[in-house]
XYZ file of C-alpha atoms in Angstrom:
555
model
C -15.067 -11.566 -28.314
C -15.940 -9.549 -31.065
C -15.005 -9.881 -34.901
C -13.297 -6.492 -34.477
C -11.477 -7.651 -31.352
C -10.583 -10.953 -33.109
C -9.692 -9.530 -36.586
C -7.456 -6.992 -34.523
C -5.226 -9.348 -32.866
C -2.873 -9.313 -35.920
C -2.618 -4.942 -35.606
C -3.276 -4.361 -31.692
C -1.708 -1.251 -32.107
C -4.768 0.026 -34.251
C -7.136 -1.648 -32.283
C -5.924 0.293 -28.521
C -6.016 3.413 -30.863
C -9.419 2.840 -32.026
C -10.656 2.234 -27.948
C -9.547 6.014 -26.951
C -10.928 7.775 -30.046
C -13.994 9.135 -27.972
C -11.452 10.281 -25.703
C -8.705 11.888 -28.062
C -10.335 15.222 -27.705
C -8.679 18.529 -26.517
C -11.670 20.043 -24.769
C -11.837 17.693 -21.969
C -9.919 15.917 -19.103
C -8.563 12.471 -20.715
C -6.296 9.836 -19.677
C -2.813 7.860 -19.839
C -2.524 4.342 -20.575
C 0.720 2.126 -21.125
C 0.399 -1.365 -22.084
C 4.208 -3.461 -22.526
C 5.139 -6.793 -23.325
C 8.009 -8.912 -21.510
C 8.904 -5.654 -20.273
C 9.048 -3.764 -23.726
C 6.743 -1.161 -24.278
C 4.016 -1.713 -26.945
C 1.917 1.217 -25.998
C 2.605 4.800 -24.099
C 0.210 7.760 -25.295
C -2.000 10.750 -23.774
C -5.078 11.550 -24.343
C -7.026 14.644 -23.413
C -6.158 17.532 -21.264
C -4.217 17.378 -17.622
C -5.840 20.922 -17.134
C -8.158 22.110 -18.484
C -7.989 25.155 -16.539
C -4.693 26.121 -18.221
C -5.311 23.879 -21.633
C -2.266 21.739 -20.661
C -2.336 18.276 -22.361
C -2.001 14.864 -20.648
C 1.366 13.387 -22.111
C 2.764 9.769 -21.408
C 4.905 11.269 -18.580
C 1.883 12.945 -16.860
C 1.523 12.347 -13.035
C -1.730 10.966 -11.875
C -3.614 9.574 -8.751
C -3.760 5.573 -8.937
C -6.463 5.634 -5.786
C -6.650 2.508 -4.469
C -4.178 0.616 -6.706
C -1.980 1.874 -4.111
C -3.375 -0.942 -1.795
C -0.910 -3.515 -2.524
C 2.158 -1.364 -1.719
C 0.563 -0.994 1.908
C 0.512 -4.633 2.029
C 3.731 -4.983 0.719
C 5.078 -2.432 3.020
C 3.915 -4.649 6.002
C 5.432 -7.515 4.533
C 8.710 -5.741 4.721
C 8.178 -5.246 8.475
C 7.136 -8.407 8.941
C 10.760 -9.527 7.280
C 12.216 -7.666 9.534
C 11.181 -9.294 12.118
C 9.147 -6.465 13.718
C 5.527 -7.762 13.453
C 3.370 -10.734 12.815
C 1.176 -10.020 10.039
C -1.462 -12.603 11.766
C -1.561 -10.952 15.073
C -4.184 -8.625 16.077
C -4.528 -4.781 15.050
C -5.014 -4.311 18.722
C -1.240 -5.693 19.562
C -0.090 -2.495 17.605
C -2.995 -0.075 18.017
C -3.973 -1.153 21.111
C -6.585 2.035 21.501
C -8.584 0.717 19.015
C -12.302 -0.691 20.754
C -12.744 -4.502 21.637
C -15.826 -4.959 19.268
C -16.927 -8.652 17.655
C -13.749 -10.209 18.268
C -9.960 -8.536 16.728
C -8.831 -8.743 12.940
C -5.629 -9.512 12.134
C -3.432 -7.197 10.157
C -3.810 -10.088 7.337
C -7.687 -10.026 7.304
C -7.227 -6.289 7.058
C -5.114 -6.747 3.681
C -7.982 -8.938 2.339
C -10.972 -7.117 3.716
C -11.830 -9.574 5.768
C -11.673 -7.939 9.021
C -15.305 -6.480 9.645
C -14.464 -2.917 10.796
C -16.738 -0.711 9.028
C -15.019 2.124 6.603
C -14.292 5.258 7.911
C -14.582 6.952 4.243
C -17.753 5.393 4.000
C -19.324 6.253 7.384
C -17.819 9.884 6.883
C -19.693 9.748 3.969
C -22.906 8.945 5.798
C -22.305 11.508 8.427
C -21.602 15.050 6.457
C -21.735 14.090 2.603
C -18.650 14.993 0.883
C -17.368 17.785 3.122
C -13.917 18.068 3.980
C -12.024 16.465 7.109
C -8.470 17.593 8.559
C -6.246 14.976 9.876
C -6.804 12.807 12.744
C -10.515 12.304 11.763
C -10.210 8.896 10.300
C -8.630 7.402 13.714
C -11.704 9.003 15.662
C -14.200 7.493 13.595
C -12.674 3.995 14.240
C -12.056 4.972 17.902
C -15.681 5.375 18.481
C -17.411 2.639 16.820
C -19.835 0.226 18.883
C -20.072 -1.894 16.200
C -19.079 -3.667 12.814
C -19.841 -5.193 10.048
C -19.278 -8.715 10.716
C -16.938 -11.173 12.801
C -13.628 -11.475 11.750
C -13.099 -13.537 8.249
C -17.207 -14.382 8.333
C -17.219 -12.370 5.031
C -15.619 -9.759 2.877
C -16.486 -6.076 2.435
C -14.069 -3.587 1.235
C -13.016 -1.375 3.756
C -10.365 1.655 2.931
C -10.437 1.755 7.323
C -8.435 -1.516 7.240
C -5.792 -0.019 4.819
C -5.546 3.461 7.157
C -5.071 1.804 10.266
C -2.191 -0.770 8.501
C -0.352 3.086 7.777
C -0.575 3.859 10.773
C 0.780 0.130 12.182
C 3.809 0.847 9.888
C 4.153 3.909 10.867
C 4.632 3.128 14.408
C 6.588 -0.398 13.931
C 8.635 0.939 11.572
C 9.955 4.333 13.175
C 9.148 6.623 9.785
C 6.490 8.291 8.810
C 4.434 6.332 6.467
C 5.065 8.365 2.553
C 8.259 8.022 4.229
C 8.639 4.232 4.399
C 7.334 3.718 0.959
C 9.768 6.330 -0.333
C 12.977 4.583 1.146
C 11.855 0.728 1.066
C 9.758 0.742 -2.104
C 10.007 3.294 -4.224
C 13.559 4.758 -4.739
C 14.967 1.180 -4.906
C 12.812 0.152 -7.793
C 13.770 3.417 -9.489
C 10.096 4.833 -9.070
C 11.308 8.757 -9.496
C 7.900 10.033 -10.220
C 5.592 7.827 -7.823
C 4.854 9.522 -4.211
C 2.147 8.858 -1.380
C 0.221 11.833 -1.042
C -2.451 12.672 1.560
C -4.417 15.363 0.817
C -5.695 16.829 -3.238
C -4.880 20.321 -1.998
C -1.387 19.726 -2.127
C 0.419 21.090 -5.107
C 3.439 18.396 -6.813
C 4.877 18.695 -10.124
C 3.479 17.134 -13.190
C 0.188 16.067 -11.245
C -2.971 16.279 -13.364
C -5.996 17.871 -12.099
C -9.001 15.871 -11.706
C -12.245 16.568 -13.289
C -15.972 16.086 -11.891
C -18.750 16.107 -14.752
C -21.456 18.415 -13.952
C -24.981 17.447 -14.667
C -26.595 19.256 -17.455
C -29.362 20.682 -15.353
C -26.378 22.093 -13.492
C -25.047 23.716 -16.823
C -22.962 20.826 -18.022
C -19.139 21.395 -18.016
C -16.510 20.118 -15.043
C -15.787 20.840 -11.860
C -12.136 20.308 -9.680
C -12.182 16.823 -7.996
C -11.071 16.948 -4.437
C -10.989 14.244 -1.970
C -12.802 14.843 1.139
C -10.063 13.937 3.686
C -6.896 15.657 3.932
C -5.202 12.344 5.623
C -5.331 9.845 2.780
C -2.806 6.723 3.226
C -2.554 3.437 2.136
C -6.238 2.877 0.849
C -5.031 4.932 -2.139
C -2.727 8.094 -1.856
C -0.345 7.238 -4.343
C 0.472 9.681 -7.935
C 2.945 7.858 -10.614
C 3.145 7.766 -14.223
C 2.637 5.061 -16.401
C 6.378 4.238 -16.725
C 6.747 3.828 -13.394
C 3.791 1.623 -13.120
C 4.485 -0.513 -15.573
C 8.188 -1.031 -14.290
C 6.457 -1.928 -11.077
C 4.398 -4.404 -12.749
C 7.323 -5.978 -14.662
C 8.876 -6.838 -10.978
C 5.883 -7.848 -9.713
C 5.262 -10.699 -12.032
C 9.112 -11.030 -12.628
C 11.083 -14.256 -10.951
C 13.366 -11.961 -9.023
C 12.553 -9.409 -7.138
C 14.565 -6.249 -5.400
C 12.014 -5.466 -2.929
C 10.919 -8.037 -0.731
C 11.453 -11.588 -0.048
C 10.002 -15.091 -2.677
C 7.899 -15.614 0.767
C 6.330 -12.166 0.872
C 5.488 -12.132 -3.138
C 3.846 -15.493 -2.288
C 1.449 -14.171 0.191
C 1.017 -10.818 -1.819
C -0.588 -13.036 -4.442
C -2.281 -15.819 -1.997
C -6.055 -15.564 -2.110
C -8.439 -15.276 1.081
C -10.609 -17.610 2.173
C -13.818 -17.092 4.730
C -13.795 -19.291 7.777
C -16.787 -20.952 5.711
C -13.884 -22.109 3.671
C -14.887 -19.903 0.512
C -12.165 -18.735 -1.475
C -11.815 -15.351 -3.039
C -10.683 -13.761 -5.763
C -8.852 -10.695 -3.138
C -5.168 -11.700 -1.743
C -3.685 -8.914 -0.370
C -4.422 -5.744 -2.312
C -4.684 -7.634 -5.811
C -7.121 -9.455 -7.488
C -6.418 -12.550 -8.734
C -8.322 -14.360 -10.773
C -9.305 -16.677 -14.438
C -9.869 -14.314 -16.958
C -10.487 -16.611 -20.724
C -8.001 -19.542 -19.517
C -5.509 -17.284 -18.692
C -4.837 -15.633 -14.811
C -4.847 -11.968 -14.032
C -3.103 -9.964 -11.512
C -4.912 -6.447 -10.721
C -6.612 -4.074 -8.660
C -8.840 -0.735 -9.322
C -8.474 2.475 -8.121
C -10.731 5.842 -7.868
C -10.547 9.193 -6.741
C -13.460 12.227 -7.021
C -12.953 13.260 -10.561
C -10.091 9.905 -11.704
C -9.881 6.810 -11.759
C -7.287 3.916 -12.248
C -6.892 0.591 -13.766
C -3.455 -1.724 -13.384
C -3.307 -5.580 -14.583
C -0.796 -8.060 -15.572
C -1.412 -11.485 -17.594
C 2.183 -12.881 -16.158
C 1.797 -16.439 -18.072
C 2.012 -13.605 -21.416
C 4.313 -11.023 -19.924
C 1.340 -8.115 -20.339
C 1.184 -5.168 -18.438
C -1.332 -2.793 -19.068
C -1.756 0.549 -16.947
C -4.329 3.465 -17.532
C -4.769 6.209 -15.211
C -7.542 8.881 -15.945
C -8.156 12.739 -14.664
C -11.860 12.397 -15.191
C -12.219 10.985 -19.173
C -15.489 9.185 -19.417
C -14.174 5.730 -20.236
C -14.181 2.462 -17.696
C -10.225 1.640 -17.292
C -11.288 -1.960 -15.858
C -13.668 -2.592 -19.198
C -11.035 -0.970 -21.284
C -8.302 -2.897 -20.038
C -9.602 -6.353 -20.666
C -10.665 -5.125 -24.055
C -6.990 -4.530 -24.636
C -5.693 -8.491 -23.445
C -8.024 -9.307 -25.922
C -7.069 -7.094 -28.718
C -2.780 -8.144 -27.329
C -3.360 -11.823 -26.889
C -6.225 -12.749 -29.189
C -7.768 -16.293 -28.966
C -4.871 -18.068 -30.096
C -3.738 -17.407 -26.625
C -6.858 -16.378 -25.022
C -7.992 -20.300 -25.108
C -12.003 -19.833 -23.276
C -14.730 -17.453 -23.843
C -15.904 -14.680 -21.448
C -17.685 -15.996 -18.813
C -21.251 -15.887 -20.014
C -23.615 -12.973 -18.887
C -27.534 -13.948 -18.050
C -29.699 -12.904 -20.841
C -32.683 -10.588 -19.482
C -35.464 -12.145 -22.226
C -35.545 -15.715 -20.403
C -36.675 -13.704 -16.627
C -38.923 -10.774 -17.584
C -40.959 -11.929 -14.581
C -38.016 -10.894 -12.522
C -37.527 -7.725 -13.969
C -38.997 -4.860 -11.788
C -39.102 -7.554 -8.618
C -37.474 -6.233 -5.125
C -36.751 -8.091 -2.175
C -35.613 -7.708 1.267
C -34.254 -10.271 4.406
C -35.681 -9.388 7.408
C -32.835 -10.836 9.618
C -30.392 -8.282 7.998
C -32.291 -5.446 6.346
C -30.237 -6.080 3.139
C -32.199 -5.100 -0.273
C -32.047 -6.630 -3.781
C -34.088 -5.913 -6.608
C -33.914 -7.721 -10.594
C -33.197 -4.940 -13.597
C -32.107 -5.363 -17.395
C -28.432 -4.531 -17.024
C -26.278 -3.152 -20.415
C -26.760 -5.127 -23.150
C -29.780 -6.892 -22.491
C -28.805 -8.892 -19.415
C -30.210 -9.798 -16.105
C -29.026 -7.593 -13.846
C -28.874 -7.321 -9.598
C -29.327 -4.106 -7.982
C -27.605 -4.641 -4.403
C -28.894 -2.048 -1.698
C -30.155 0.642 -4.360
C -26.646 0.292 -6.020
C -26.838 0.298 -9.974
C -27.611 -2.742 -11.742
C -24.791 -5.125 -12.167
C -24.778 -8.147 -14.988
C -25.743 -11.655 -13.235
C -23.292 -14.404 -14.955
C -23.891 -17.691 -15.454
C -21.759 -20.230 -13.116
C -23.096 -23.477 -13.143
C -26.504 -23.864 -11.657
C -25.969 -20.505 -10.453
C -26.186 -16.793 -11.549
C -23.489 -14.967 -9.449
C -21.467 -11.371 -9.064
C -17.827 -12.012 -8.110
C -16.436 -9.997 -5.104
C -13.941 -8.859 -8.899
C -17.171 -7.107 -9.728
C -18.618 -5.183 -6.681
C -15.867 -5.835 -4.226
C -18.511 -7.649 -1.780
C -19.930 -11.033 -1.890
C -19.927 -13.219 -3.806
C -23.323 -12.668 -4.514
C -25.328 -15.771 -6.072
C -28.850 -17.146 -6.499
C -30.302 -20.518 -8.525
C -31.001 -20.258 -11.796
C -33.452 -22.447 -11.254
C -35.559 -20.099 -8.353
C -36.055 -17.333 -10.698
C -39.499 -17.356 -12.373
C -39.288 -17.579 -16.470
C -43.247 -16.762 -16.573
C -45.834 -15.575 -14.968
C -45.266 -14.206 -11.658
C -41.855 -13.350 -9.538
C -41.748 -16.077 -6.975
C -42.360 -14.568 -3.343
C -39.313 -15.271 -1.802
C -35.904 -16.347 -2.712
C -32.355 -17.655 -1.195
C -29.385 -15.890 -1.691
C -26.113 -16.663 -0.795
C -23.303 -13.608 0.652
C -20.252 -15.146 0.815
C -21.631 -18.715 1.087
C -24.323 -17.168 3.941
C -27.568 -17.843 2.672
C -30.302 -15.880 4.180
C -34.193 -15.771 2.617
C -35.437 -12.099 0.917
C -38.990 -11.995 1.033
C -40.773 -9.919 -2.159
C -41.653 -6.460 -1.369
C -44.978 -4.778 -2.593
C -44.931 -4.283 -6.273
C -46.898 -0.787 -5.594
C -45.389 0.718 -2.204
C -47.040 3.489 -0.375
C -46.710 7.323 -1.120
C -44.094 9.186 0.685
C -46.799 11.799 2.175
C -48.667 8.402 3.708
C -45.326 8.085 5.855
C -43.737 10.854 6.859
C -46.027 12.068 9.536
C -45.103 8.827 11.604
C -41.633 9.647 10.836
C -40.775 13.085 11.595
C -38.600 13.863 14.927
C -35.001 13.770 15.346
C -32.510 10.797 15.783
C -29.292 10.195 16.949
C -26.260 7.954 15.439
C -23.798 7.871 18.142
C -21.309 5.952 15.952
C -21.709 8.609 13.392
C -21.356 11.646 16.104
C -24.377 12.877 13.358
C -28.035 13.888 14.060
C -31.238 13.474 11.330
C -34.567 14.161 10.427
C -36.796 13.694 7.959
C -38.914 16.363 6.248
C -40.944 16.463 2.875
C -40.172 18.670 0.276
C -43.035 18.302 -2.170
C -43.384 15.322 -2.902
C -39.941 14.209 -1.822
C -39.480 12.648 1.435
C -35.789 13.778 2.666
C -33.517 12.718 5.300
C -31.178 15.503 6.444
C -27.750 13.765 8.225
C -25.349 16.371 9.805
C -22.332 15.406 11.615
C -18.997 17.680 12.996
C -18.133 18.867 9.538
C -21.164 19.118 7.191
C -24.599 18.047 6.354
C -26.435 16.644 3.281
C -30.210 14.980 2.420
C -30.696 11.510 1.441
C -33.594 11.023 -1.040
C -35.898 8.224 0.176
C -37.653 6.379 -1.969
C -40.339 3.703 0.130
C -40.304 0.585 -0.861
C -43.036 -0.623 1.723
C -43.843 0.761 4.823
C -40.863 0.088 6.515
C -37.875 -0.708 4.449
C -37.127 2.389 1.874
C -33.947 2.755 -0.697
C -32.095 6.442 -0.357
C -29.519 7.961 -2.740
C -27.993 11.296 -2.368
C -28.290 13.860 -5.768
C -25.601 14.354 -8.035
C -23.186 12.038 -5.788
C -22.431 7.837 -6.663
C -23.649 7.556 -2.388
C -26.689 5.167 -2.226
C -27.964 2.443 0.409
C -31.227 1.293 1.865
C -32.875 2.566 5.263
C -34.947 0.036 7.494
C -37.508 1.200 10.235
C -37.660 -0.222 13.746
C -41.036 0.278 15.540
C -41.980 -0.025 19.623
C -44.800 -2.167 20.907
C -47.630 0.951 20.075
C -46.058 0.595 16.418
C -43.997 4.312 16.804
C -40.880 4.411 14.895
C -38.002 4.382 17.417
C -35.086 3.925 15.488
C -33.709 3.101 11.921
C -30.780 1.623 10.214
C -29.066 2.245 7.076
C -27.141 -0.128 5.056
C -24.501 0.692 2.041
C -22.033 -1.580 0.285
C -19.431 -0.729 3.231
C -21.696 -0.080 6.046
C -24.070 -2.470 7.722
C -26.531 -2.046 10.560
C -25.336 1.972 11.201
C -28.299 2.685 14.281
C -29.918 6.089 14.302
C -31.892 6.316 17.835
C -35.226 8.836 17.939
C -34.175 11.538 20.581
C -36.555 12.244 22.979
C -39.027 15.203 22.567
């Protein structure tokens, strides 16, 4: 914690001021935040503008997307139905979807909560397919409907998955005879007095109070902002709520509160119950919250985002804190921001540990620069200095994220990537002279060995002759090739709706990283060759997407 953290324990007031300043601007999209304690507000302010199309300012009663915050309402929403004695929230998906495909065995609506299920996420295979163009209803079901495969077997590991959260919407849709905004609206919402919250599907709808949100341009684009839209008009329970920071932090007060108007003692205990792998890891995800240690105190949250917002709502219940920031596109982490602020409330007469401690870079230069890859899976991971000197992983081309210390082990928490957790020894990480060759690491408590890859891969050019000719992703109703632009070595993916070029970088002959310009989408592409050594297929890998086939079409 910092002196100026510490020293501001005694004034917190000052201190939450002094973490928006950057941000308390009237010439670009902002932010709300709301922090109370024991249900008293400590807290409420605007900052920025809600549009800065008309120069309207965000207030403290400013509507705003909370993305996938909304999570746990879905769950809770299914809790009520399971109450009511209308489903078993341990059965199958298939007992109340029964279209759905017989894949690598049937995840329960539970495993679906935690992201334990496997299915692979429509968003993020829609992503894959036609960029960030725009689909109309019905598309989400359709992707699902034609998968042939998934991520993993039922509760083997966790990976988020917004498709879990759609099809549970449409599950309570069907059990529970209303439409699903519906259902939240009567069971949720209007009892706990929540007159500005609403599930909304689609950006292009128009609702009073709501914020616009705000996409920074690149400067070699000209700088300035752009309207954030969502590209799916059919957004549900993975994250289509709006509210307002009053009506957040109500909600908070009665979820951490000893009675409760919605739903039953039994429900609220599951809601807050966390997952375990059939390995018999546990994990920080119950359903739709994190809950985890955070300084010898536990925390109760979960994340949202949205193109151009994001979200950030958490609860210390042993301290009656509730802190809630929305933003419209201000450039400010709420999840950073928002543990900054328990520390600035609580201080460490009640905050009673340290942060856990982040790897220092300095001891593992050999690492830094090193990439490796697992042949069995095709996954990619690669050493980088992280912010503020430390030792950080880069996970399938993602950015760098700090390594912390646990024990023997350096690990990322499924609280920072939501996937994993992610861990390696200490001890197997060279501290001089050369990165070791190959190392273990451990997904979930799945260990699998990542051999080095070439410290100097080949050129681009060298490749792309062997690569060129089209291929086919039948899960992904898409088509590709791949065609050099200059130096560049692009893969075009076009699918029903739209079409956009992944960027590949090689990383050896036949495992290569890809990211797609100006957007955060980013994975890692691995070749599969016939007996004469042709390339006759590859597969791409993302954070939410493993093993996605692309075929070479004939001709």
């Amino acid at each position: 914690m910092s002196e100026s953290a510490v020293a501001s324990s005694s004034d917190p007031v000052a201190t939450i001021d002094g973490l928006f300043a950057a941000v308390n601007r009237s010439d670009a999209p902002g932010l709300v935040v709301g922090v109370a304690r024991h249900g008293r507000a400590l807290y409420r302010r605007g900052f920025g503008l809600a549009s800065l199309e008309h120069g309207v300012a965000n207030t403290a009663w400013t509507r705003m997307r909370i993305g996938s915050t909304s999570k746990h309402f879905t769950c809770l929403a299914v809790l009520l139905l399971a109450e009511d004695g209308k489903l078993d929230v341990d059965a199958s998906v298939r007992r109340y979807l029964p279209e759905l495909p017989v894949l690598l065995g049937e995840p329960s609506l539970r495993q679906l909560m935690n992201h334990t299920g496997g299915y692979r996420c429509y968003l993020d295979t829609g992503f894959l397919a036609e960029g960030m163009a725009i689909k109309p209803k019905g598309v989400a079901l359709a992707i699902q409907l034609r998968q042939g495969g998934v991520n993993f077997a039922p509760g083997e590991k966790m990976m988020y998955c917004n498709s879990g959260y759609h099809l549970l919407s449409l599950v309570i849709e069907r059990v529970g005879g209303l439409p699903f905004e519906q259902f939240l609206q009567e069971r949720i919402f209007a009892p706990l007095g929540m007159l500005d919250t609403a599930s909304v599907p689609s950006d292009f709808e128009i609702h009073r109070g709501l914020a616009t949100l705000h996409v920074p341009l690149p400067p070699e684009q000209g700088g300035g902002w752009r309207r954030g839209i969502f590209p799916t008009e059919e957004v549900r329970g993975e994250g289509a709520m709006v509210s307002t920071i009053d009506d957040m932090l109500g909600w908070l007060a009665h979820l951490r509160g000893p009675a409760k108007t919605v739903g039953s003692a039994s429900s609220w205990q599951q809601m807050v119950s966390r997952a375990r792998l059939n390995n018999g890891t546990e994990l920080p995800y119950a359903l739709g919250l994190m809950v985890h240690p955070y300084r010898g105190v536990e925390v109760v949250h979960h994340a949202g985002g949205v193109v151009g917002g994001t979200c950030q709502m958490i609860t210390v219940p042993a301290h009656g804190l509730d802190i809630v920031m929305m933003t419209n596109g201000a450039l400010l982490d709420p999840v950073a921001t928002a543990f900054q602020i328990i520390d600035a409330v609580l201080g460490d007469a009640l905050l009673t540990e340290p942060p856990v401690a982040k790897a220092a870079s300095e001891p593992f230069k050999p690492m830094l620069g090193a990439r490796y890859h697992a042949a069995g899976s095709g996954l990619v991971l690669a050493f980088e200095e992280a912010p503020g000197g430390t030792l950080g992983l880069r996970f399938l081309n993602n950015k760098p994220v700090p390594l912390k210390e646990n024990g023997e082990a350096l690990r990322i928490g499924v609280e920072d990537m939501a996937v994993g957790p992610l861990s390696v020894r200490a001890a197997s990480l060279a501290r001089s002279g050369e990165a070791p060759a190959a190392l273990d690491v451990s997904e979930g408590g799945h260990v699998e060995r990542f051999e080095r890859l070439p410290a100097t891969p080949p050129a681009a050019q060298d490749l792309a002759p062997k690569l060129l000719g089209r291929y086919r992703a039948p899960d992904l109703a898409a088509e590709a090739g791949f065609r050099l632009d200059g130096e560049r070595l692009l893969l075009d993916v076009g699918g029903v709706y739209g079409t956009h070029a992944l960027e590949l970088e090689p990383f050896s002959t036949e495992v290569f990283g890809w990211q797609v310009s100006g957007t955060p989408l980013c994975g890692v592409l691995n070749l599969e060759r016939g007996a004469d050594g042709r390339v006759t297929a590859f597969r791409i890998d993302t954070l939410r997407t493993r093993q996605m086939r692309f075929e070479r079409l004939a001709g």
